[in-house]
Coordinates of C-alpha atoms in Angstrom, one line a residue:
X1 CA 180.0 158.0 181.2
X2 CA 182.9 158.9 179.0
X3 CA 181.7 161.3 176.4
X4 CA 185.1 162.7 175.9
X5 CA 188.5 161.9 177.2
X6 CA 190.0 165.3 177.7
X7 CA 192.0 166.9 180.9
X8 CA 193.4 169.9 183.3
X9 CA 193.3 172.3 186.4
X10 CA 192.7 175.9 187.6
X11 CA 196.3 176.2 188.6
X12 CA 197.4 175.2 185.1
X13 CA 195.1 177.7 183.6
X14 CA 196.8 180.4 185.8
X15 CA 200.1 178.9 184.7
X16 CA 199.0 179.2 181.1
X17 CA 198.1 182.9 181.5
X18 CA 201.4 183.6 183.3
X19 CA 203.3 181.8 180.6
X20 CA 201.6 183.8 177.9
X21 CA 202.2 187.0 179.8
X22 CA 205.9 186.3 180.2
X23 CA 206.2 185.4 176.6
X24 CA 204.7 188.7 175.7
X25 CA 206.9 190.6 178.2
X26 CA 210.2 188.8 177.3
X27 CA 209.5 188.5 173.6
X28 CA 211.6 185.4 173.4
X29 CA 212.1 184.1 169.9
X30 CA 213.5 180.6 169.9
X31 CA 214.6 179.4 166.4
X32 CA 212.6 176.4 165.4
X33 CA 214.9 173.9 163.8
X34 CA 213.6 171.7 161.1
X35 CA 215.1 168.2 160.6
X36 CA 217.4 168.1 157.5
X37 CA 215.3 165.3 156.3
X38 CA 211.7 166.6 156.2
X39 CA 210.6 163.2 155.1
X40 CA 211.8 161.8 158.4
X41 CA 209.4 164.0 160.4
X42 CA 206.5 163.0 158.2
X43 CA 207.5 159.3 158.5
X44 CA 207.6 159.6 162.3
X45 CA 204.3 161.4 162.3
X46 CA 202.6 158.7 160.3
X47 CA 204.1 156.0 162.5
X48 CA 202.7 157.7 165.6
X49 CA 199.3 157.8 164.1
X50 CA 199.4 154.2 162.9
X51 CA 200.6 152.9 166.3
X52 CA 197.9 154.9 168.1
X53 CA 195.1 153.6 165.8
X54 CA 196.3 150.0 166.6
X55 CA 196.3 150.8 170.4
X56 CA 200.1 150.5 170.6
X57 CA 200.4 153.5 172.8
X58 CA 204.0 153.1 173.9
X59 CA 205.3 153.2 170.3
X60 CA 202.8 155.9 169.4
X61 CA 204.2 158.1 172.2
X62 CA 207.8 157.3 171.2
X63 CA 207.4 158.7 167.7
X64 CA 205.0 161.5 168.6
X65 CA 207.4 162.7 171.3
X66 CA 210.3 162.3 168.9
X67 CA 209.0 165.1 166.7
X68 CA 207.2 167.1 169.3
X69 CA 209.8 169.9 169.1
X70 CA 210.3 169.6 165.3
X71 CA 206.8 170.5 164.1
X72 CA 206.3 174.3 163.5
X73 CA 202.8 175.1 164.9
X74 CA 202.8 178.4 163.0
X75 CA 203.0 176.4 159.7
X76 CA 201.4 173.1 160.6
X77 CA 199.0 173.6 163.5
X78 CA 196.7 170.7 162.7
X79 CA 199.7 168.3 162.6
X80 CA 201.1 169.7 165.8
X81 CA 197.7 169.4 167.6
X82 CA 197.2 165.9 166.4
X83 CA 200.7 164.9 167.5
X84 CA 200.1 166.5 171.0
X85 CA 196.8 164.7 171.2
X86 CA 198.5 161.3 170.6
X87 CA 201.0 162.2 173.4
X88 CA 198.2 163.1 175.8
X89 CA 196.1 160.1 175.0
X90 CA 199.0 157.7 175.3
X91 CA 200.0 159.2 178.7
X92 CA 196.4 158.9 179.9
X93 CA 196.1 155.2 179.0
X94 CA 198.9 154.6 181.6
X95 CA 197.2 156.7 184.3
X96 CA 199.9 159.3 184.3
X97 CA 197.5 162.3 184.8
X98 CA 200.2 164.7 186.0
X99 CA 202.1 164.2 182.7
X100 CA 198.8 164.5 180.8
X101 CA 198.2 167.9 182.5
X102 CA 201.7 169.1 181.6
X103 CA 201.3 168.1 178.0
X104 CA 197.9 169.8 177.6
X105 CA 199.3 173.1 179.1
X106 CA 202.2 172.9 176.7
X107 CA 199.8 172.5 173.8
X108 CA 197.4 175.2 174.9
X109 CA 200.3 177.6 175.3
X110 CA 200.8 177.3 171.5
X111 CA 197.2 176.9 170.4
X112 CA 195.9 179.9 172.5
X113 CA 198.0 182.2 170.2
X114 CA 196.1 181.0 167.2
X115 CA 192.5 181.6 165.9
X116 CA 191.8 177.9 165.6
X117 CA 188.7 177.4 167.8
X118 CA 188.3 173.8 166.9
X119 CA 191.7 172.9 168.5
X120 CA 191.0 175.2 171.5
X121 CA 187.7 173.5 172.1
X122 CA 189.3 170.1 171.8
X123 CA 192.1 170.7 174.3
X124 CA 189.9 172.5 176.8
X125 CA 187.6 169.5 176.6
X126 CA 190.6 167.2 177.3
X127 CA 191.4 169.4 180.2
X128 CA 187.8 169.2 181.6
X129 CA 187.7 165.4 181.2
X130 CA 190.9 164.9 183.1
X131 CA 189.6 167.0 186.0
X132 CA 186.3 164.9 186.0
X133 CA 188.3 161.7 186.0
X134 CA 190.1 162.9 189.1
X135 CA 186.8 164.0 190.7
X136 CA 187.6 167.7 190.4
X137 CA 184.0 168.5 189.3
X138 CA 184.0 172.2 189.7
X139 CA 187.1 172.5 187.6
X140 CA 185.7 170.1 185.0
X141 CA 182.5 172.1 184.6
X142 CA 184.6 175.3 184.3
X143 CA 186.6 173.9 181.4
X144 CA 183.6 172.3 179.7
X145 CA 181.9 175.7 179.7
X146 CA 185.2 177.2 178.4
X147 CA 185.2 174.7 175.6
X148 CA 181.6 175.5 174.7
X149 CA 182.6 179.2 174.1
X150 CA 184.7 178.1 171.1
X151 CA 181.7 177.5 168.8
X152 CA 182.4 175.0 166.1
X153 CA 179.0 173.4 165.5
X154 CA 175.8 172.8 167.4
X155 CA 176.6 169.1 167.9
X156 CA 179.9 169.9 169.6
X157 CA 178.3 172.6 171.8
X158 CA 175.6 170.1 172.9
X159 CA 178.3 167.6 173.8
X160 CA 179.8 170.1 176.3
X161 CA 176.3 170.6 177.8
X162 CA 175.9 166.8 178.1
X163 CA 179.2 166.5 179.8
X164 CA 178.3 169.3 182.3
X165 CA 175.2 167.3 183.2
X166 CA 177.3 164.2 183.5
X167 CA 179.6 165.9 186.0
X168 CA 176.6 166.7 188.3
X169 CA 175.6 163.1 188.1
X170 CA 179.1 161.9 189.0
X171 CA 179.1 164.4 191.9
X172 CA 175.7 162.9 193.1
X173 CA 173.9 166.2 192.5
X174 CA 171.1 164.2 190.7
X175 CA 168.5 166.9 190.5
X176 CA 170.9 169.4 188.9
X177 CA 171.9 166.7 186.4
X178 CA 168.3 166.1 185.5
X179 CA 167.6 169.8 185.0
X180 CA 170.3 169.8 182.3
X181 CA 169.8 166.4 180.7
X182 CA 166.0 166.1 180.4
X183 CA 165.5 169.1 178.2
X184 CA 168.2 167.8 175.8
X185 CA 166.0 164.8 174.8
X186 CA 163.7 167.3 173.1
X187 CA 166.4 168.6 170.8
X188 CA 166.2 167.3 167.2
X189 CA 170.1 167.0 167.0
X190 CA 170.1 164.7 170.0
X191 CA 167.2 162.6 168.6
X192 CA 169.2 162.1 165.4
X193 CA 172.4 161.2 167.3
X194 CA 172.1 157.7 168.7
X195 CA 175.2 157.7 170.8
X196 CA 174.4 161.1 172.5
X197 CA 170.8 160.0 173.1
X198 CA 171.8 156.6 174.6
X199 CA 174.3 158.3 176.9
X200 CA 171.7 160.9 178.1
X201 CA 169.1 158.1 178.7
X202 CA 171.7 156.2 180.7
X203 CA 172.5 159.1 183.0
X204 CA 168.8 160.1 183.4
X205 CA 167.9 156.5 184.4
X206 CA 170.7 156.4 187.0
X207 CA 169.7 159.8 188.4
X208 CA 166.0 158.6 188.6
X209 CA 167.2 155.4 190.4
X210 CA 169.1 157.4 193.0
X211 CA 166.1 159.7 193.6
X212 CA 163.7 156.8 193.9
X213 CA 161.8 157.6 190.6
X214 CA 159.9 154.6 189.2
X215 CA 160.9 155.6 185.6
X216 CA 164.5 154.7 186.2
X217 CA 164.4 151.1 184.8
X218 CA 162.6 152.3 181.6
X219 CA 165.4 154.8 180.8
X220 CA 168.2 152.4 181.6
X221 CA 166.6 149.7 179.4
X222 CA 166.2 152.1 176.5
X223 CA 169.8 153.2 176.8
X224 CA 171.0 149.5 176.9
X225 CA 169.0 148.7 173.7
X226 CA 170.5 151.7 171.8
X227 CA 174.1 150.9 172.9
X228 CA 173.6 147.2 171.9
X229 CA 172.7 148.2 168.3
X230 CA 175.7 150.4 167.8
X231 CA 179.1 149.4 166.4
X232 CA 181.8 148.5 168.9
X233 CA 184.0 151.6 169.5
X234 CA 186.1 152.7 172.5
X235 CA 183.4 155.2 173.6
X236 CA 180.5 152.8 173.0
X237 CA 182.3 150.0 174.9
X238 CA 182.8 152.3 177.9
X239 CA 179.3 153.5 177.9
X240 CA 177.6 150.0 177.6
X241 CA 179.7 148.9 180.6
X242 CA 178.5 151.9 182.5
X243 CA 174.9 150.9 181.6
X244 CA 175.6 147.3 182.9
X245 CA 177.0 148.7 186.1
X246 CA 173.9 150.9 186.7
X247 CA 171.5 148.0 185.9
X248 CA 173.5 145.8 188.4
X249 CA 173.2 148.5 191.1
X250 CA 169.4 148.9 190.3
X251 CA 168.7 145.2 190.7
X252 CA 171.0 144.6 193.6
X253 CA 168.3 145.1 196.3
X254 CA 165.4 143.9 194.1
X255 CA 166.6 140.8 192.2
X256 CA 170.1 139.5 193.1
X257 CA 170.0 137.0 190.2
X258 CA 169.5 139.7 187.6
X259 CA 172.1 141.9 189.3
X260 CA 174.6 139.1 189.1
X261 CA 173.7 138.7 185.4
X262 CA 174.7 142.3 184.7
X263 CA 177.8 142.0 186.8
X264 CA 178.9 139.0 184.5
X265 CA 178.0 141.0 181.4
X266 CA 180.1 143.9 182.7
X267 CA 183.1 141.6 183.3
X268 CA 182.6 140.0 179.8
X269 CA 182.5 143.3 178.0
X270 CA 185.5 144.8 179.9
X271 CA 187.5 141.7 179.1
X272 CA 186.5 142.0 175.4
X273 CA 187.8 145.6 175.0
X274 CA 190.6 145.1 177.5
X275 CA 189.8 147.8 180.0
X276 CA 191.7 146.7 183.2
X277 CA 190.2 149.4 185.5
X278 CA 186.6 148.6 184.6
X279 CA 187.5 144.8 184.7
X280 CA 188.6 145.3 188.3
X281 CA 185.3 146.9 189.1
X282 CA 183.4 144.0 187.5
X283 CA 185.5 141.5 189.5
X284 CA 184.8 143.3 192.8
X285 CA 181.1 143.0 192.0
X286 CA 181.4 139.3 191.3
X287 CA 183.4 138.7 194.4
X288 CA 180.7 140.4 196.5
X289 CA 177.7 138.5 194.9
X290 CA 179.1 135.0 194.5
X291 CA 180.0 132.5 197.2
X292 CA 182.2 129.5 197.4
X293 CA 185.0 128.5 195.0
X294 CA 183.8 130.7 192.2
X295 CA 184.1 133.7 194.4
X296 CA 187.7 132.6 195.3
X297 CA 188.5 132.3 191.6
X298 CA 187.4 135.8 190.9
X299 CA 189.3 137.1 194.0
X300 CA 192.5 135.5 192.7
X301 CA 191.9 137.1 189.3
X302 CA 191.3 140.5 191.0
X303 CA 194.6 140.3 192.9
X304 CA 196.6 139.2 189.9
X305 CA 195.1 141.9 187.6
X306 CA 195.5 144.6 190.2
X307 CA 199.2 143.8 190.7
X308 CA 199.8 143.6 187.0
X309 CA 198.2 147.0 186.4
X310 CA 200.3 148.6 189.1
X311 CA 203.5 147.1 187.7
X312 CA 202.8 147.9 184.1
X313 CA 201.7 151.5 184.8
X314 CA 204.8 152.2 186.8
X315 CA 207.0 150.8 184.1
X316 CA 205.2 152.8 181.5
X317 CA 205.6 156.0 183.5
X318 CA 209.3 155.4 183.8
X319 CA 209.5 154.5 180.1
X320 CA 207.5 157.5 179.0
X321 CA 209.7 159.8 181.2
X322 CA 212.9 158.3 179.7
X323 CA 211.6 158.7 176.2
X324 CA 210.7 162.3 176.8
X325 CA 214.0 163.0 178.5
X326 CA 216.0 161.4 175.7
X327 CA 214.1 163.2 173.0
X328 CA 214.6 166.6 174.8
X329 CA 218.2 165.9 175.4
X330 CA 218.8 165.0 171.8
X331 CA 217.1 168.2 170.6
X332 CA 219.0 170.4 173.0
X333 CA 222.3 168.9 171.9
X334 CA 221.5 169.6 168.3
X335 CA 220.5 173.2 169.0
X336 CA 223.6 173.7 171.0
X337 CA 225.8 172.5 168.2
X338 CA 224.0 174.6 165.6
X339 CA 223.4 177.9 167.4
X340 CA 225.5 178.1 170.5
X341 CA 226.6 181.7 169.9
X342 CA 223.2 182.9 168.9
X343 CA 221.6 181.2 171.9
X344 CA 224.0 182.9 174.3
X345 CA 223.3 186.3 172.8
X346 CA 219.6 185.6 173.0
X347 CA 219.8 184.4 176.6
X348 CA 221.7 187.6 177.5
X349 CA 219.0 189.8 175.9
X350 CA 216.3 187.7 177.5
X351 CA 218.0 188.0 180.9
X352 CA 218.2 191.8 180.6
X353 CA 214.5 192.0 179.7
X354 CA 213.5 189.7 182.5
X355 CA 215.5 191.7 185.0
X356 CA 213.8 194.9 183.7
X357 CA 210.4 193.2 184.0
X358 CA 211.2 192.0 187.6
X359 CA 212.3 195.5 188.5
X360 CA 209.1 197.0 187.1
X361 CA 207.0 194.4 189.0
X362 CA 208.9 195.2 192.2
X363 CA 208.4 198.9 191.7
X364 CA 204.6 198.3 191.2
X365 CA 204.5 196.2 194.3
X366 CA 206.5 198.9 196.3
X367 CA 204.1 201.6 195.0
X368 CA 201.1 199.5 196.1
X369 CA 202.6 198.8 199.5
X370 CA 203.4 202.5 199.9
X371 CA 199.8 203.5 198.9
X372 CA 198.5 200.8 201.3
X373 CA 200.6 202.1 204.2
X374 CA 199.6 205.7 203.5
X375 CA 195.9 204.8 203.5
X376 CA 196.3 202.7 206.6
X377 CA 198.0 205.6 208.4
X378 CA 195.2 207.9 207.5
X379 CA 192.7 205.3 208.7
X380 CA 194.6 204.8 212.0
X381 CA 194.7 208.6 212.5
X382 CA 191.0 208.9 212.0
X383 CA 190.4 206.0 214.3
X384 CA 192.7 207.6 217.0
X385 CA 190.9 210.9 216.6
X386 CA 187.5 209.2 216.9
X387 CA 188.7 207.3 220.1
X388 CA 190.0 210.6 221.6
X389 CA 186.8 212.4 220.9
X390 CA 184.8 209.5 222.4
X391 CA 187.0 209.4 225.5
X392 CA 186.7 213.2 225.9
X393 CA 182.9 213.0 225.5
X394 CA 182.7 210.3 228.1
X395 CA 184.8 212.3 230.6
X396 CA 182.7 215.4 230.0
X397 CA 179.6 213.4 230.6
X398 CA 180.9 211.4 233.6
X399 CA 183.0 214.0 235.3
X400 CA 181.5 217.4 234.4
X401 CA 177.8 216.9 233.4
X402 CA 176.7 215.6 236.8
X403 CA 178.8 218.2 238.7
X404 CA 177.4 221.1 236.6
X405 CA 173.9 219.8 237.0
X406 CA 174.2 219.5 240.7
X407 CA 175.8 222.9 241.0
X408 CA 173.0 224.5 239.0
X409 CA 170.4 222.7 241.1
X410 CA 172.3 223.8 244.3
X411 CA 172.3 227.5 243.1
X412 CA 168.6 227.3 242.3
X413 CA 167.5 225.8 245.6
X414 CA 169.8 227.5 248.1
X415 CA 170.0 231.0 249.4
X416 CA 173.2 232.3 247.9
X417 CA 173.3 235.3 250.2
X418 CA 174.2 233.0 253.1
X419 CA 178.1 232.9 253.6
X420 CA 178.3 229.1 253.9
X421 CA 176.1 228.5 250.8
X422 CA 178.1 230.9 248.6
X423 CA 181.3 229.3 249.9
X424 CA 179.9 225.9 249.0
X425 CA 179.0 227.2 245.5
X426 CA 182.5 228.6 244.9
X427 CA 183.9 225.2 246.0
X428 CA 181.7 223.4 243.5
X429 CA 182.7 225.8 240.7
X430 CA 186.4 225.3 241.7
X431 CA 185.9 221.5 241.4
X432 CA 184.4 221.9 238.0
X433 CA 187.3 224.1 236.9
X434 CA 189.8 221.6 238.2
X435 CA 188.1 218.7 236.4
X436 CA 187.9 220.7 233.2
X437 CA 191.6 221.6 233.4
X438 CA 192.5 217.9 234.1
X439 CA 190.6 216.8 231.0
X440 CA 192.4 219.5 229.0
X441 CA 195.7 218.4 230.3
X442 CA 195.0 214.7 229.5
X443 CA 194.5 215.6 225.8
X444 CA 196.6 218.6 225.3
X445 CA 199.8 219.0 223.3
X446 CA 202.8 217.5 225.1
X447 CA 206.1 219.5 225.2
X448 CA 208.9 217.1 224.2
X449 CA 211.8 219.5 224.1
X450 CA 213.7 221.2 227.0
X451 CA 210.6 221.7 229.1
X452 CA 209.5 218.1 229.0
X453 CA 210.5 217.2 232.6
X454 CA 208.8 220.4 234.0
X455 CA 205.6 219.7 232.1
X456 CA 205.6 216.1 233.3
X457 CA 206.1 217.2 236.9
X458 CA 203.3 219.8 236.5
X459 CA 201.0 217.1 235.1
X460 CA 201.8 214.8 238.0
X461 CA 201.2 217.6 240.5
X462 CA 197.6 218.0 239.3
X463 CA 196.8 214.6 240.9
X464 CA 198.0 215.7 244.3
X465 CA 195.2 216.3 246.8
X466 CA 194.5 216.6 250.5
X467 CA 194.3 212.9 250.7
X468 CA 196.9 211.8 248.2
X469 CA 200.6 212.7 248.3
X470 CA 202.7 212.0 245.1
X471 CA 206.6 211.8 245.3
X472 CA 208.8 211.9 242.1
X473 CA 212.4 210.7 242.2
X474 CA 215.1 210.9 239.5
X475 CA 213.1 212.9 237.0
X476 CA 215.4 215.8 236.6
X477 CA 218.6 213.7 236.9
X478 CA 218.0 212.1 233.5
X479 CA 219.2 213.5 230.2
X480 CA 215.9 213.7 228.4
X481 CA 217.5 215.2 225.3
X482 CA 218.7 211.7 224.4
X483 CA 215.2 210.2 224.6
X484 CA 213.2 210.2 221.4
X485 CA 210.0 212.3 221.1
X486 CA 207.8 209.2 220.7
X487 CA 209.2 207.7 223.9
X488 CA 208.7 210.9 225.8
X489 CA 205.0 211.1 224.7
X490 CA 204.5 207.4 225.6
X491 CA 206.1 207.9 229.1
X492 CA 203.9 211.0 229.7
X493 CA 200.7 209.2 228.7
X494 CA 201.5 206.0 230.6
X495 CA 202.2 207.9 233.8
X496 CA 199.0 209.9 233.2
X497 CA 197.0 206.7 232.7
X498 CA 198.4 205.2 235.9
X499 CA 197.5 208.3 237.9
X500 CA 194.0 208.4 236.4
X501 CA 193.5 204.8 237.4
X502 CA 194.8 205.6 240.9
X503 CA 192.5 208.6 241.2
X504 CA 189.4 206.6 240.2
X505 CA 189.9 203.2 241.8
X506 CA 192.9 202.8 244.2
X507 CA 192.0 205.0 247.2
X508 CA 195.8 205.7 247.6
X509 CA 197.3 208.1 250.1
X510 CA 200.8 207.8 248.8
X511 CA 202.2 207.5 245.2
X512 CA 205.9 207.1 244.4
X513 CA 207.3 207.5 240.8
X514 CA 211.0 207.0 240.1
X515 CA 213.1 207.3 237.0
X516 CA 216.6 205.9 236.3
X517 CA 218.7 204.9 233.4
X518 CA 220.6 201.6 233.5
X519 CA 222.4 199.7 230.7
X520 CA 220.9 201.9 227.9
X521 CA 217.5 201.2 229.2
X522 CA 215.1 203.6 230.8
X523 CA 213.4 202.3 234.0
X524 CA 210.2 203.8 235.3
X525 CA 208.8 202.4 238.6
X526 CA 205.4 203.3 239.9
X527 CA 204.0 202.5 243.3
X528 CA 200.8 203.4 245.2
X529 CA 199.5 202.1 248.5
X530 CA 195.9 201.7 247.3
X531 CA 193.7 198.6 247.1
X532 CA 195.6 197.1 244.1
X533 CA 194.4 195.7 240.8
X534 CA 191.9 192.9 240.2
X535 CA 193.8 191.0 237.5
X536 CA 190.9 188.7 236.8
X537 CA 189.0 191.8 235.4
X538 CA 192.0 193.4 233.7
X539 CA 190.7 192.6 230.2
X540 CA 187.9 195.0 231.0
X541 CA 190.3 197.7 232.0
X542 CA 190.9 199.6 228.8
X543 CA 193.2 202.0 230.5
X544 CA 195.7 199.3 231.6
X545 CA 195.3 197.7 228.2
X546 CA 196.2 201.0 226.7
X547 CA 199.4 201.2 228.9
X548 CA 200.5 197.7 227.8
X549 CA 199.9 198.5 224.1
X550 CA 201.9 201.7 224.3
X551 CA 204.9 200.1 226.0
X552 CA 204.8 197.0 223.7
X553 CA 204.9 199.3 220.6
X554 CA 208.3 200.6 221.8
X555 CA 209.6 197.0 222.3
X556 CA 209.5 197.7 226.0
X557 CA 208.2 195.6 228.9
X558 CA 205.7 196.3 231.7
X559 CA 205.0 194.2 234.7
X560 CA 202.3 194.6 237.4
X561 CA 202.7 193.4 241.0
X562 CA 199.9 190.9 241.6
X563 CA 199.5 191.3 245.3
X564 CA 196.0 192.5 245.6
X565 CA 195.1 194.9 248.5
X566 CA 198.8 195.8 248.9
X567 CA 198.8 198.6 246.4
X568 CA 200.0 198.7 242.8
X569 CA 203.7 198.2 241.8
X570 CA 204.4 198.7 238.1
X571 CA 207.9 198.3 236.5
X572 CA 208.4 199.7 233.0
X573 CA 211.6 199.2 231.0
X574 CA 212.0 200.9 227.6
X575 CA 215.1 200.7 225.4
X576 CA 216.6 204.2 225.3

């Protein structure tokens, strides 16, 4: 049901806010030129209104667009708003909804700066209706609610509420529609307004029909009777055809003869008030419900009308676009001739202000990014500290707690005076000391200056044992002073991780670690002769994942030899 024929979109609302903000920032003051002959503006304005009242929308648009830039809204807001309404309505009759949206945004950019709530309500309602017509129901409700905030009178406010209920019906949310529409019938203002009451009854009847409520026909009939007693207007004609369509749909499964009757009434009415879109709907209903030659006749009319609408609307869009372009071009030429020097100076000032605004915005963005990175760095450090604490706690539990408990138990249950028992106790304590020292070394400070190679060698040596022999090649031949601190720490921790993995899982007897520098890249090769790596389970090996993450962070590469049961071969390449 078409309670109001008003349009727009969330993105254009955002565009509106940005436009207003930029206007405030830039403080652009374009001189508004009046036509030398003030009477000509008034004459064009009157012609636009006369043509619009006579449904000659092409001509109405021509004259309204001709003076669109000539009317000063600060002095003649009502005339400006009426002129823009004619432009919007003319564009909408041709189905050019994109142009409609642009025109409404242009008008709101001006009207939002005023205190005229009546015009704000009207153009936001236009915006809402345009969204509803394009089935953007959430946006439509948003702007109907926005329009209702500009309180003009109770009747207008109720109209916004009615329209919100109508959007829910159009969206097939019938229960929500009824929750809004049914209470309105009790309002005295609605009871005294035949058009509003008829429209509400029509929507309630249709919602009841869709929900299977037996009261549906009663409401639809009451609505039909009220519409029939009203004078013929654009809105009334639209709504009585909606009523005919609902009654046709109601009777379609119950009484095909009556359904066909309402389809013919729908076609007759849409033909009378020359609504081609609704006439196409009526023709489609007749084609579906009539057989034989009569159906063919309606089908031919449908094809002809549809082709005609497409052609006419395309021509109209082109025509409107040309009119708008010609009008704008003419205005620009006049302004250029009259104020070329002033315009150049104004543009230069505006340019400088815009640049200043852009720089300010960039500074704000940079400050935000800096703050974000600082906070992220703090968070990462906290997470790293937590991970380190967790890892140390796990190692203390896994590697020391059991050893200590067993040693205590051993000391309590054995005769420590016996030489072999005391020797065993000392051996256990030595193992605990070694494990503690290893945990300390894994998490201690790493020397990255001149003693780096010595500390690295010392760390590797702690993994030597009676059953495992570790050989290092090329460590001292490299010039470690040319390697960054971060890379040294990474190499240290990666080798340490590989050796820990070897100690726990590989059962190696021989480990070989070699270092060399080739083509500005540092090559580290690791080999052990243990049982190898089960790559199907590698995602569960957080240690190996740690190694890969460390190397990748330095833009390096790491490859693992995939020959299981033949030891581990690892090749690491890091840009030096």
